[in-house]
PDB file of C-alpha atoms in Angstrom:
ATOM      1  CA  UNK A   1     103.923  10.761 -36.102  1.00  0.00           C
ATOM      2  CA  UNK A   2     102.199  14.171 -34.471  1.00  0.00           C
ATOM      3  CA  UNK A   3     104.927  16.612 -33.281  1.00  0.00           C
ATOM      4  CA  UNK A   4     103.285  15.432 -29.436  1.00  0.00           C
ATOM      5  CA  UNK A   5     104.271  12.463 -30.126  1.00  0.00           C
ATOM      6  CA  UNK A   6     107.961  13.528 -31.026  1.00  0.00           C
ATOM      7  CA  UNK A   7     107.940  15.657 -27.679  1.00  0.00           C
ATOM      8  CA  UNK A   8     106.644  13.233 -25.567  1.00  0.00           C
ATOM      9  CA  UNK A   9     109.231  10.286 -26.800  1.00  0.00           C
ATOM     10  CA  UNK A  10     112.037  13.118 -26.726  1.00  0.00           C
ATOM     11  CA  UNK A  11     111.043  13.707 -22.864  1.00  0.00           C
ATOM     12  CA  UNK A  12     111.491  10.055 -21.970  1.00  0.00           C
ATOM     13  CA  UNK A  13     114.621   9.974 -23.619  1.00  0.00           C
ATOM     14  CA  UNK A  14     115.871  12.245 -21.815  1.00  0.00           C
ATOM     15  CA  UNK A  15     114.828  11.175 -18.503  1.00  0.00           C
ATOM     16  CA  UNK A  16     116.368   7.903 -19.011  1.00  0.00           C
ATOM     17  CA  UNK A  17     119.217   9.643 -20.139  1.00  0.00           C
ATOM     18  CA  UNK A  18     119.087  11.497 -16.683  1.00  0.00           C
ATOM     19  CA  UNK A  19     118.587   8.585 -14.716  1.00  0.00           C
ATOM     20  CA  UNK A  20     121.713   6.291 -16.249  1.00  0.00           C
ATOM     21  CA  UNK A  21     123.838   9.434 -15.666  1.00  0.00           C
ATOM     22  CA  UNK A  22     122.689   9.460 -11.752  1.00  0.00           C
ATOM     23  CA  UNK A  23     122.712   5.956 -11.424  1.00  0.00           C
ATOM     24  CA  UNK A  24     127.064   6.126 -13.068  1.00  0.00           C
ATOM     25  CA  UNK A  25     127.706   8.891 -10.726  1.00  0.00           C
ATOM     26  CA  UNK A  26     126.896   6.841  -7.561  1.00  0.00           C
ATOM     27  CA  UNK A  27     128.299   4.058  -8.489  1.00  0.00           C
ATOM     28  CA  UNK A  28     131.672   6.054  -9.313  1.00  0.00           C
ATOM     29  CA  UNK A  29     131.147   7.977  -5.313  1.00  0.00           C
ATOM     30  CA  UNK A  30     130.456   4.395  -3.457  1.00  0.00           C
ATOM     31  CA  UNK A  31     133.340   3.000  -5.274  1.00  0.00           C
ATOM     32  CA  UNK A  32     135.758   5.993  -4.388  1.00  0.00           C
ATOM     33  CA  UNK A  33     134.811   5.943  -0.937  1.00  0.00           C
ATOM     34  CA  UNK A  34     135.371   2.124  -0.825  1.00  0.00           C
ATOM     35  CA  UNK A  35     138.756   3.305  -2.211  1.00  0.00           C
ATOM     36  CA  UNK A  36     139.712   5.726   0.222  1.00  0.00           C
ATOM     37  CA  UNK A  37     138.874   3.612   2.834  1.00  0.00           C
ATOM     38  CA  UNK A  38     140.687   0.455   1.584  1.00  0.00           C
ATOM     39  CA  UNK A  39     143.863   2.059   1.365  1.00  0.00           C
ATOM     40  CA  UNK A  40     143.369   4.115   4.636  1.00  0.00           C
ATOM     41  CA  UNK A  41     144.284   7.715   3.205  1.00  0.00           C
ATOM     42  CA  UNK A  42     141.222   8.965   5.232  1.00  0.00           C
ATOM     43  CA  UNK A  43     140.601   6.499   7.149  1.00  0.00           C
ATOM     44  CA  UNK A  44     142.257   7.317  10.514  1.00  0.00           C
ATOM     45  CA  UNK A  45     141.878   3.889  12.536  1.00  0.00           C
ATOM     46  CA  UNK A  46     144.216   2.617   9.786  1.00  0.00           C
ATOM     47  CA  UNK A  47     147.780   3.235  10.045  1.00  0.00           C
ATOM     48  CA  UNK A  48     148.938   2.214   6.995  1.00  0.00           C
ATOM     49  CA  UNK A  49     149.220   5.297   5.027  1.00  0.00           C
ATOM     50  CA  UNK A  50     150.743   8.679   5.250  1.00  0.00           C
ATOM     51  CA  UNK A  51     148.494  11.424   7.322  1.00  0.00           C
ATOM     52  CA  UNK A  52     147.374   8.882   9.966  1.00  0.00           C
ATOM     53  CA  UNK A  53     148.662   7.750  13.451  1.00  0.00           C
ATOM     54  CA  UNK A  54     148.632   4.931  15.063  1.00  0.00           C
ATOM     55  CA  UNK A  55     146.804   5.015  18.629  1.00  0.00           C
ATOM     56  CA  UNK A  56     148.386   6.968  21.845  1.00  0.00           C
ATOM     57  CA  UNK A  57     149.906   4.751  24.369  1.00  0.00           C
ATOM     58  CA  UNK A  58     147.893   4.208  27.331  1.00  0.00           C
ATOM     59  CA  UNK A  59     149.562   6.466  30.199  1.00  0.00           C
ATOM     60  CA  UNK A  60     151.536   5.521  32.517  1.00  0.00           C
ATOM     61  CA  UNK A  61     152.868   6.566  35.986  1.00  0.00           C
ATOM     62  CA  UNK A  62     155.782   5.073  38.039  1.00  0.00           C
ATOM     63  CA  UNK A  63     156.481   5.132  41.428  1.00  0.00           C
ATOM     64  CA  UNK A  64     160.299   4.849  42.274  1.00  0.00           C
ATOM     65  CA  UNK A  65     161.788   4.268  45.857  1.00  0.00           C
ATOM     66  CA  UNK A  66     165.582   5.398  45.271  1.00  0.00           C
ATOM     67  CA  UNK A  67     168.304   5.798  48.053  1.00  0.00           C
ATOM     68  CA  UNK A  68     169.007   9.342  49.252  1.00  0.00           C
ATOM     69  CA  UNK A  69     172.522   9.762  47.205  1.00  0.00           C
ATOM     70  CA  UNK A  70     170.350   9.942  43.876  1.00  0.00           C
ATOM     71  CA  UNK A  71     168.234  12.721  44.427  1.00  0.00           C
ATOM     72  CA  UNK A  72     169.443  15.348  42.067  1.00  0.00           C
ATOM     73  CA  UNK A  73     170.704  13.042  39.666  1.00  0.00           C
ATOM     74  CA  UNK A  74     167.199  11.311  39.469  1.00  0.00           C
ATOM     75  CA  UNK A  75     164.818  13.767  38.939  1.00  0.00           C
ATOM     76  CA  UNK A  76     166.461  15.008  35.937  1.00  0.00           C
ATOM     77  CA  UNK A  77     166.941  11.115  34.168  1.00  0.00           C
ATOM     78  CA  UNK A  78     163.307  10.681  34.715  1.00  0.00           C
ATOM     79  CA  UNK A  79     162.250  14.189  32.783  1.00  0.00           C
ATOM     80  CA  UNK A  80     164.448  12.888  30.428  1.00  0.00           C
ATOM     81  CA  UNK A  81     162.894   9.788  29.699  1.00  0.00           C
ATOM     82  CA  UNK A  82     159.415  11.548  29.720  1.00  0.00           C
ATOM     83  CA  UNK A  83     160.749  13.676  26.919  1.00  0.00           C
ATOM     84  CA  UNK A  84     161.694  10.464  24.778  1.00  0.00           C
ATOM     85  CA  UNK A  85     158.547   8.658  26.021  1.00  0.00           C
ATOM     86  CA  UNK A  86     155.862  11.074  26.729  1.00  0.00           C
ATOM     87  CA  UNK A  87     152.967   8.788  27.925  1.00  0.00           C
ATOM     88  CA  UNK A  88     155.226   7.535  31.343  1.00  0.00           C
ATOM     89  CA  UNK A  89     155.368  10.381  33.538  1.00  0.00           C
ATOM     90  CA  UNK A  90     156.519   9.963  37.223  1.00  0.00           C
ATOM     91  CA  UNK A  91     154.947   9.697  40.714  1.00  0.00           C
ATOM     92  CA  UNK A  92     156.966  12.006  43.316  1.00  0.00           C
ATOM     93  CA  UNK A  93     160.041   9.526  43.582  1.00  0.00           C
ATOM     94  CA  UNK A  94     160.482   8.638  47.348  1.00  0.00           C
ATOM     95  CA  UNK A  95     164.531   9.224  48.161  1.00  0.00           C
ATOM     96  CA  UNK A  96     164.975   8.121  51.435  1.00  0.00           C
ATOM     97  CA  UNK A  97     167.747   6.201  53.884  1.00  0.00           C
ATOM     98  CA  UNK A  98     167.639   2.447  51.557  1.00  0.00           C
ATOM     99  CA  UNK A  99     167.046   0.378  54.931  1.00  0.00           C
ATOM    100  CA  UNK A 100     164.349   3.077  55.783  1.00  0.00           C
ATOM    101  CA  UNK A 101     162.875   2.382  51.949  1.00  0.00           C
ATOM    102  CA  UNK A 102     162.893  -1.568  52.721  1.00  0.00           C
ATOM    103  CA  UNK A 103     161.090  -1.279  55.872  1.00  0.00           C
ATOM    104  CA  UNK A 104     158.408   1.509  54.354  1.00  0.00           C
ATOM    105  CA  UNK A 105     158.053  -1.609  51.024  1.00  0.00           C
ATOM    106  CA  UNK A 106     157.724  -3.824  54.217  1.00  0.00           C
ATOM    107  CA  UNK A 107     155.184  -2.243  55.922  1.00  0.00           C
ATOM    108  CA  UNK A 108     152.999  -2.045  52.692  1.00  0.00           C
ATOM    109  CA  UNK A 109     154.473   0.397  50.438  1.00  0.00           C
ATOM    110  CA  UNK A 110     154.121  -0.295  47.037  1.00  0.00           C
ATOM    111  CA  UNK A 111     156.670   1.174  44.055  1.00  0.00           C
ATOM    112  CA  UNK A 112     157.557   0.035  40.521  1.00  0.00           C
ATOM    113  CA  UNK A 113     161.457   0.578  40.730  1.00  0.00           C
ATOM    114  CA  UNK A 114     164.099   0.357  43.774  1.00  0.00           C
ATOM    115  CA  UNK A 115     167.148   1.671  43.769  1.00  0.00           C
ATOM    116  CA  UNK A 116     169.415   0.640  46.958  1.00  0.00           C
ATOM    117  CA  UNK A 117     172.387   2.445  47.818  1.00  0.00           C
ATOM    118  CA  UNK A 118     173.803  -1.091  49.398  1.00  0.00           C
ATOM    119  CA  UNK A 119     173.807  -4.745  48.195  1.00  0.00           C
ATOM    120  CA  UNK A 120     172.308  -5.898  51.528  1.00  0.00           C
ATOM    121  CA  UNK A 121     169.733  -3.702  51.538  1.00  0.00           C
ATOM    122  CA  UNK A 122     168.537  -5.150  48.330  1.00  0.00           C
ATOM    123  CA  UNK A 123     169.107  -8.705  49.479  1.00  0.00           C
ATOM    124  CA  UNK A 124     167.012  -8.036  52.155  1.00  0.00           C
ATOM    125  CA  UNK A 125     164.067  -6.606  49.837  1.00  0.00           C
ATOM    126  CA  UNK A 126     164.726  -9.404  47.749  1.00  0.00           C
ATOM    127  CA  UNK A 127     164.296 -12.345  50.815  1.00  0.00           C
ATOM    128  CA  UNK A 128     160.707 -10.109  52.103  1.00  0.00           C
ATOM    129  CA  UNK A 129     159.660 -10.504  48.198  1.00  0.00           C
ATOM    130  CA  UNK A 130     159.396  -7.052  47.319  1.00  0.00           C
ATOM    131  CA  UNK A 131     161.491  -7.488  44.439  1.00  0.00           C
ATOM    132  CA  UNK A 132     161.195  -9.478  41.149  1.00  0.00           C
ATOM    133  CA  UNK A 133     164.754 -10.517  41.848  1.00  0.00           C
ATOM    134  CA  UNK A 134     164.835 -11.741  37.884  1.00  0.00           C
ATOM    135  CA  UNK A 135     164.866  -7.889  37.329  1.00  0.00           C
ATOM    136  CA  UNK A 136     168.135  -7.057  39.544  1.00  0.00           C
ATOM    137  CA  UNK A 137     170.839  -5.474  37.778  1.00  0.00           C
ATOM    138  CA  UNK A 138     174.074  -3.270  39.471  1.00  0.00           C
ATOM    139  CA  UNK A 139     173.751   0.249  37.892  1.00  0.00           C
ATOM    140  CA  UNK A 140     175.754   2.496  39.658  1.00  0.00           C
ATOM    141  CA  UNK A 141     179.222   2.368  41.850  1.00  0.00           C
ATOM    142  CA  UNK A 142     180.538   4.897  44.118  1.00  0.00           C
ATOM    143  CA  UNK A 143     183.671   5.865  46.638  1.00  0.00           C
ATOM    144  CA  UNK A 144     183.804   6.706  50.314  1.00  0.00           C
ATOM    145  CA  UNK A 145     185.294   9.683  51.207  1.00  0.00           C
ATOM    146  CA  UNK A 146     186.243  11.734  54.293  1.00  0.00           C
ATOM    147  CA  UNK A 147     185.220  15.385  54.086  1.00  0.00           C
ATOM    148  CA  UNK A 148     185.689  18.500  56.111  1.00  0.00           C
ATOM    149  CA  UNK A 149     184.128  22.012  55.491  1.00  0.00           C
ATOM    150  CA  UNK A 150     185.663  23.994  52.488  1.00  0.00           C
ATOM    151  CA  UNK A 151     188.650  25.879  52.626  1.00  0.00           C
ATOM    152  CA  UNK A 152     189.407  23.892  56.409  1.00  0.00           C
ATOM    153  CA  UNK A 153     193.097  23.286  56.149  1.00  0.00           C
ATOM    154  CA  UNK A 154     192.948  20.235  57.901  1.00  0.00           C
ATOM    155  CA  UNK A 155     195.426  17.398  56.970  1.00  0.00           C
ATOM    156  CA  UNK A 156     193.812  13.873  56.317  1.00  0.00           C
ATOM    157  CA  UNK A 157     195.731  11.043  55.600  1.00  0.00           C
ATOM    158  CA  UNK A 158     194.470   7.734  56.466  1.00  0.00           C
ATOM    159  CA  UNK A 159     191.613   6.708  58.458  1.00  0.00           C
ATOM    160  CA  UNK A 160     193.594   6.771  61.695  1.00  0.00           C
ATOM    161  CA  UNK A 161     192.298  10.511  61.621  1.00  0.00           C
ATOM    162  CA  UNK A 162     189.206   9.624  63.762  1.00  0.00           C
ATOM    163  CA  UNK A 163     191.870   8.820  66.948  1.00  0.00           C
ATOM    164  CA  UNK A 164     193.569  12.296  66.801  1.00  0.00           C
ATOM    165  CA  UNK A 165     192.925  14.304  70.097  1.00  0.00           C
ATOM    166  CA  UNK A 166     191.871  17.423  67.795  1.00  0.00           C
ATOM    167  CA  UNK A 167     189.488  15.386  66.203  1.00  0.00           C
ATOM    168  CA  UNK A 168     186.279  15.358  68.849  1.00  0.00           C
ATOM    169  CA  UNK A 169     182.922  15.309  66.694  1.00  0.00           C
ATOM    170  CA  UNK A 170     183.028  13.002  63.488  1.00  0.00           C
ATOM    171  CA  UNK A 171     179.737  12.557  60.857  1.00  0.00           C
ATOM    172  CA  UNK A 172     178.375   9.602  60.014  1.00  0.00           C
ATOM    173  CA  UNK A 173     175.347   7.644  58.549  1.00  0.00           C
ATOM    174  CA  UNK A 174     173.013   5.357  61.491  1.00  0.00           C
ATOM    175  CA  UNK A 175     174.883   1.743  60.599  1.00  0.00           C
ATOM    176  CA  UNK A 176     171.166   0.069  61.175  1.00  0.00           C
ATOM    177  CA  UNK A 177     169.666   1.999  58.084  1.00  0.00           C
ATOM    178  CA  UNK A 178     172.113   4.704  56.319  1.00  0.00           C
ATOM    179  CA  UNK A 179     174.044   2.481  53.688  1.00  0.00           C
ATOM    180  CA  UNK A 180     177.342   5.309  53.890  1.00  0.00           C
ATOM    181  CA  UNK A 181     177.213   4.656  57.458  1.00  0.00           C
ATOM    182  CA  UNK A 182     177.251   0.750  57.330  1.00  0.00           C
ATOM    183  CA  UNK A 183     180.503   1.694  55.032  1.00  0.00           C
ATOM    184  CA  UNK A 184     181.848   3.679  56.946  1.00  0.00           C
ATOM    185  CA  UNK A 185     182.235   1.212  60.137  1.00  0.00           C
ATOM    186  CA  UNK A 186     183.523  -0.784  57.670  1.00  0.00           C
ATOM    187  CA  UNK A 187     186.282   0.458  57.193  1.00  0.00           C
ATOM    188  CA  UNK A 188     186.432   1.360  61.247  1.00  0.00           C
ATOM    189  CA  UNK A 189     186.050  -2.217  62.113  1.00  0.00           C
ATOM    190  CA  UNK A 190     189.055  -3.082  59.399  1.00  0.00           C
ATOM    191  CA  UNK A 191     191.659  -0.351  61.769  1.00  0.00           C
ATOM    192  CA  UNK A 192     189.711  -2.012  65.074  1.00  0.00           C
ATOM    193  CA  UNK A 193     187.692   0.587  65.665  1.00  0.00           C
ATOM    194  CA  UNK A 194     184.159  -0.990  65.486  1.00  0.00           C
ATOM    195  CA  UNK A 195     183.029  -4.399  66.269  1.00  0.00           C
ATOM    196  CA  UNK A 196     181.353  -5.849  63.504  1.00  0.00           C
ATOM    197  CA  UNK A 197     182.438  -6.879  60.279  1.00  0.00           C
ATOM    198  CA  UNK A 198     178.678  -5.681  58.725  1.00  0.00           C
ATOM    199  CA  UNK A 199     178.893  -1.919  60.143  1.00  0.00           C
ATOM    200  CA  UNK A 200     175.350  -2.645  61.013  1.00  0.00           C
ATOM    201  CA  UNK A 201     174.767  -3.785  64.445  1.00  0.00           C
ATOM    202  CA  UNK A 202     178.110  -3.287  66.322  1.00  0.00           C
ATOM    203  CA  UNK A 203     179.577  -0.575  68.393  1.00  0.00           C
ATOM    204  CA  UNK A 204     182.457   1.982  68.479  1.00  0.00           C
ATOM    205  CA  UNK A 205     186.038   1.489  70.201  1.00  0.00           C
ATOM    206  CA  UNK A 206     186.486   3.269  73.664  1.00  0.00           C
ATOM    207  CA  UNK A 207     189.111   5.697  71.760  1.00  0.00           C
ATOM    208  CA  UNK A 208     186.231   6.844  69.168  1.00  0.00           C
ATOM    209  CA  UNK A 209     182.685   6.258  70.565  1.00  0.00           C
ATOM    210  CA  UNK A 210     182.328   9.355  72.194  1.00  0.00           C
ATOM    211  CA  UNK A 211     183.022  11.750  68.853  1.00  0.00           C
ATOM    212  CA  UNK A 212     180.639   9.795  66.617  1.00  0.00           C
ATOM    213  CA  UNK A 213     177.943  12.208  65.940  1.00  0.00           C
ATOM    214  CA  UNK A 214     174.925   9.644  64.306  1.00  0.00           C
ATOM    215  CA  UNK A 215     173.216  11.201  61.313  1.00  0.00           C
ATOM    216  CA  UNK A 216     169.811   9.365  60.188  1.00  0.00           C
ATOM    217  CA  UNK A 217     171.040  10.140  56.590  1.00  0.00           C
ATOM    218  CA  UNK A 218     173.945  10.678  54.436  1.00  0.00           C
ATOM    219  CA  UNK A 219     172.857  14.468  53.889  1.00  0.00           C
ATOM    220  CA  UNK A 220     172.648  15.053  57.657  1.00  0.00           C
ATOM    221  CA  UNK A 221     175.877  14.183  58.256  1.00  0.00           C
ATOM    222  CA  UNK A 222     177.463  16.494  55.011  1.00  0.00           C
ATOM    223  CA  UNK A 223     175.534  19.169  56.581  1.00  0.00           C
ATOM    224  CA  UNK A 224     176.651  18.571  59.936  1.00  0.00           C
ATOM    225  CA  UNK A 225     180.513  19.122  58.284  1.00  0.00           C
ATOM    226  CA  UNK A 226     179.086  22.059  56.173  1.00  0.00           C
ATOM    227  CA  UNK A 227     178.238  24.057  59.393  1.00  0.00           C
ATOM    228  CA  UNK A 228     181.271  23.157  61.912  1.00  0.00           C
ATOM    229  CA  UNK A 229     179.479  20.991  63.958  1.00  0.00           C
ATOM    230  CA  UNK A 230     181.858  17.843  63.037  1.00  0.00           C
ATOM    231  CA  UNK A 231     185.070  18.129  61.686  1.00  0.00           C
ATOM    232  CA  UNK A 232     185.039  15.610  59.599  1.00  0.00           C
ATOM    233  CA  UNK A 233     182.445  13.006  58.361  1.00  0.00           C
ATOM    234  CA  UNK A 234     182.079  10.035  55.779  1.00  0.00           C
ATOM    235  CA  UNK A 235     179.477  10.379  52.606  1.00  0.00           C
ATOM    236  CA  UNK A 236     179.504   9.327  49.404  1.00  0.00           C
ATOM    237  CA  UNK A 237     181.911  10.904  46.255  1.00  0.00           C
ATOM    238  CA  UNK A 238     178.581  11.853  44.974  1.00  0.00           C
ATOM    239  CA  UNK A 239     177.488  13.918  47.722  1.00  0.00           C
ATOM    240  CA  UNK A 240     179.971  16.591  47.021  1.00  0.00           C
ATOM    241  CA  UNK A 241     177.766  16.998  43.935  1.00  0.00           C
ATOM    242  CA  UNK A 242     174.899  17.767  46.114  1.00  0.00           C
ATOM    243  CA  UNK A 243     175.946  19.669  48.823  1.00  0.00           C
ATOM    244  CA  UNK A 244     177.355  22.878  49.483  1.00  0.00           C
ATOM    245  CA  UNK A 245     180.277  23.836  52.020  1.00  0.00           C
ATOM    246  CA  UNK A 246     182.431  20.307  51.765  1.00  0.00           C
ATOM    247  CA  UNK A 247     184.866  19.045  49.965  1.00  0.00           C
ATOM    248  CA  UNK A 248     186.835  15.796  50.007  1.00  0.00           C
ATOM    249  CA  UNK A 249     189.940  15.635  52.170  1.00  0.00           C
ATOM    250  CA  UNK A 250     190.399  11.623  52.040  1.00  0.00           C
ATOM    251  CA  UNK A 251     189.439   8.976  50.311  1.00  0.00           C
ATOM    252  CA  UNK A 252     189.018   5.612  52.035  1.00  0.00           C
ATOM    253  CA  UNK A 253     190.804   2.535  51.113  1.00  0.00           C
ATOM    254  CA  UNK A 254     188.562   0.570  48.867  1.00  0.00           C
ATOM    255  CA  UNK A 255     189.631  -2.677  50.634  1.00  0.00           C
ATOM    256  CA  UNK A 256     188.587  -1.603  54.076  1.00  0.00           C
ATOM    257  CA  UNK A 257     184.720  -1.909  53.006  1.00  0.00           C
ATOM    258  CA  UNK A 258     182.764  -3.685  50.926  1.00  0.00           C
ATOM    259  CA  UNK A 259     181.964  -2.307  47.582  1.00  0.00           C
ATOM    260  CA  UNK A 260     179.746   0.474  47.428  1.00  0.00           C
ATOM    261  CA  UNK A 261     176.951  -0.966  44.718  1.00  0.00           C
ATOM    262  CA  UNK A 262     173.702   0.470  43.606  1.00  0.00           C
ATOM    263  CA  UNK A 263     171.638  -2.033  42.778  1.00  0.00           C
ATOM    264  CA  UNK A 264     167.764  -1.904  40.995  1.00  0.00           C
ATOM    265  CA  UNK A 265     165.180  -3.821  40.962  1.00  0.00           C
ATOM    266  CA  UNK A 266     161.494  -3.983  39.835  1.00  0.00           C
ATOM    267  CA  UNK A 267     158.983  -3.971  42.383  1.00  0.00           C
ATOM    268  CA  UNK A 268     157.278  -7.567  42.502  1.00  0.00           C
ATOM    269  CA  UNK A 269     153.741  -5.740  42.980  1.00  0.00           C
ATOM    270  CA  UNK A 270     154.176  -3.203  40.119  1.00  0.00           C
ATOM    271  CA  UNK A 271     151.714  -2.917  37.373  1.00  0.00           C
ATOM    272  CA  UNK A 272     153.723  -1.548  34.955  1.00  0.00           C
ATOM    273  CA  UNK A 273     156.643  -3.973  35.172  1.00  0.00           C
ATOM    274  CA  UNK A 274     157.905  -3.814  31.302  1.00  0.00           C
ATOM    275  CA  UNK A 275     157.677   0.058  31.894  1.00  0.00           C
ATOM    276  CA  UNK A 276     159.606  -0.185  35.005  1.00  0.00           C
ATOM    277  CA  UNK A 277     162.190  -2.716  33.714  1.00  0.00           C
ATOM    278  CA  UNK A 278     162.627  -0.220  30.110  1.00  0.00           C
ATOM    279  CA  UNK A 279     163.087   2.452  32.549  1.00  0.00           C
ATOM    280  CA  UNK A 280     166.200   1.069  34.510  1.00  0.00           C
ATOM    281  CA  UNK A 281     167.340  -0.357  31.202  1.00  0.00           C
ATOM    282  CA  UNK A 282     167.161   3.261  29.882  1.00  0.00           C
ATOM    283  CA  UNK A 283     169.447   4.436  33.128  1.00  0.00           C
ATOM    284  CA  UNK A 284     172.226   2.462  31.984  1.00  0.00           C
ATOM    285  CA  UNK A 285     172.141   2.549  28.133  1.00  0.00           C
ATOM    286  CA  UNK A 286     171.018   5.875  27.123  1.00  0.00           C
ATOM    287  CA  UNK A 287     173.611   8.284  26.190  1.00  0.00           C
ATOM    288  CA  UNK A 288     172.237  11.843  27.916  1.00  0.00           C
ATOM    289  CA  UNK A 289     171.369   9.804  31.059  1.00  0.00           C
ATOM    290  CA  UNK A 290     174.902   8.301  31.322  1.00  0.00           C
ATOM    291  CA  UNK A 291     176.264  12.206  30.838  1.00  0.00           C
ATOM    292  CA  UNK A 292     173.774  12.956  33.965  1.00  0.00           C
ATOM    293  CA  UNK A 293     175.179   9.977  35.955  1.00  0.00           C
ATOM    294  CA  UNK A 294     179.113  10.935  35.606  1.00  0.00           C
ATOM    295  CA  UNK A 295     177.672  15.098  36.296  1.00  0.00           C
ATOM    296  CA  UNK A 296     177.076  13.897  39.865  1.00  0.00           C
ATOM    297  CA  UNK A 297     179.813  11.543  40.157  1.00  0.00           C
ATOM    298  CA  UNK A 298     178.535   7.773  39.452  1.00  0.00           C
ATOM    299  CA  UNK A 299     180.111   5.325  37.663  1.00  0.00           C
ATOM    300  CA  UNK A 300     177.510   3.279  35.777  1.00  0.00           C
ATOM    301  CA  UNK A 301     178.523  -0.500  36.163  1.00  0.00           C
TER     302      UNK A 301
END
């Protein structure tokens, strides 16, 4: 055989050679990718290996109608729960009077969670089917109280305060829509002094009517203490939490009104009902919330 011969079989050897060795090599790459991608170390739609994550939670925003008595309390349960559950974040929570939060959920209003400062106030959310009534769970209790301004030396010792000649302007919640104030003539009907059992819809003994100074919300009337312009007034244990220049001077009989109960609810037009419902559930299991209950004086149920 000529030595062109020799070179020219040589050459095809080695191209061959050249060709089997490229051919390996992308066999070995396919087969490594199928690898990688089997058991999901780089592939990030699969969550089955360390270095991936499993797909965000679709956001989420909840509207909550809450009586007035929660409103420094609440803020700071729901940034807590947005800490521990960053994709629900909060709507700005509507705290008003809980008959004036029935009529507004009445009238249209839609929210994911309500919070009523009364039993009847939720019953009567509950009958107008704004409420999923399923949902309805007691959180919270809480005390009457009389208050005066701080340091006042005045004396209370029963509820037979109201009739004292010194006494002429007395605080108190609008019976029709202020939950504290349908308490309070509670207890005034149980000493004779209002006419109806409910504290709702009745009216004030001769001896009284003219002091009762008619607040459209618990706050107004604290404030109306906290300034001088009553002498007294009924709120909630709570509110001495929350406002400034009161403090509690009585505390009324527990058997002269119904019991003060907070009741909650998920709305029956909310779209993010298992939110909603995890959310209350949250109020009354979780450990930092429960510490932020008891800072501003409610007893969780």
């Amino acid at each position: 055989m000529s030595n062109s011969s020799k070179r020219n079989g040589l050459a095809v050897l080695l191209a061959f050679a050249a060709a089997m060795l490229t051919a390996m090599l992308l066999v070995a790459g396919c087969s490594g990718a199928n690898s990688s991608t089997s058991n999901g170390s780089e592939n990030p739609s699969s969550g089955t290996a360390s270095g991936t994550s499993t797909p965000a939670a679709e956001p989420v925003q909840l509207q909550i109608f809450a009586a007035n008595s929660l409103e420094k309390a609440m803020p700071q349960v729901q940034a807590l729960y947005t800490s521990k559950h960053p994709e629900v974040t909060f709507a700005d929570t509507q705290f008003k009077a809980s008959g004036d939060l029935v009529e507004q959920m009445k009238a249209g209003g839609s929210c994911d969670v309500f919070i009523s400062a009364s039993s009847g106030s939720m019953d009567t959310a509950a009958s107008n089917g704004n409420v999923d009534s399923s949902t309805r769970v007691d959180m919270f209790k809480n005390d009457l109280i009389i208050v005066k301004a701080k340091n006042s030396e005045l004396k209370v010792d029963s509820l037979d305060i109201v009739k004292d000649p010194a006494i002429t302007r007395i605080a108190i919640g609008d019976g029709a829509t202020v939950p504290a104030g349908q308490y309070a003539n509670q207890s005034l009907n149980s000493i004779k002094l209002y006419s109806e059992a409910s504290g709702k819809d009745g009216t004030y003994d001769d001896a009284i009517v003219k002091k009762m100074i008619i607040a459209d919300k618990v706050g107004t009337a604290a404030n109306y203490v906290a300034t001088g312009d009553c002498q007294i007034g009924f709120v909630y244990t709570s509110d001495l939490y929350r406002y400034d220049g009161i403090e509690s001077a009585y505390t009324v009989p527990a058997d002269s009104h119904k019991p003060i109960i907070y009741p909650g609810a998920v709305g029956a037009a909310s779209q993010h009902a298992v939110a909603a419902k995890d959310f209350l559930s949250f109020c009354l299991s979780d450990p930092d919330a429960l510490k932020i209950w008891a800072e501003y004086g409610f007893e969780v149920q």
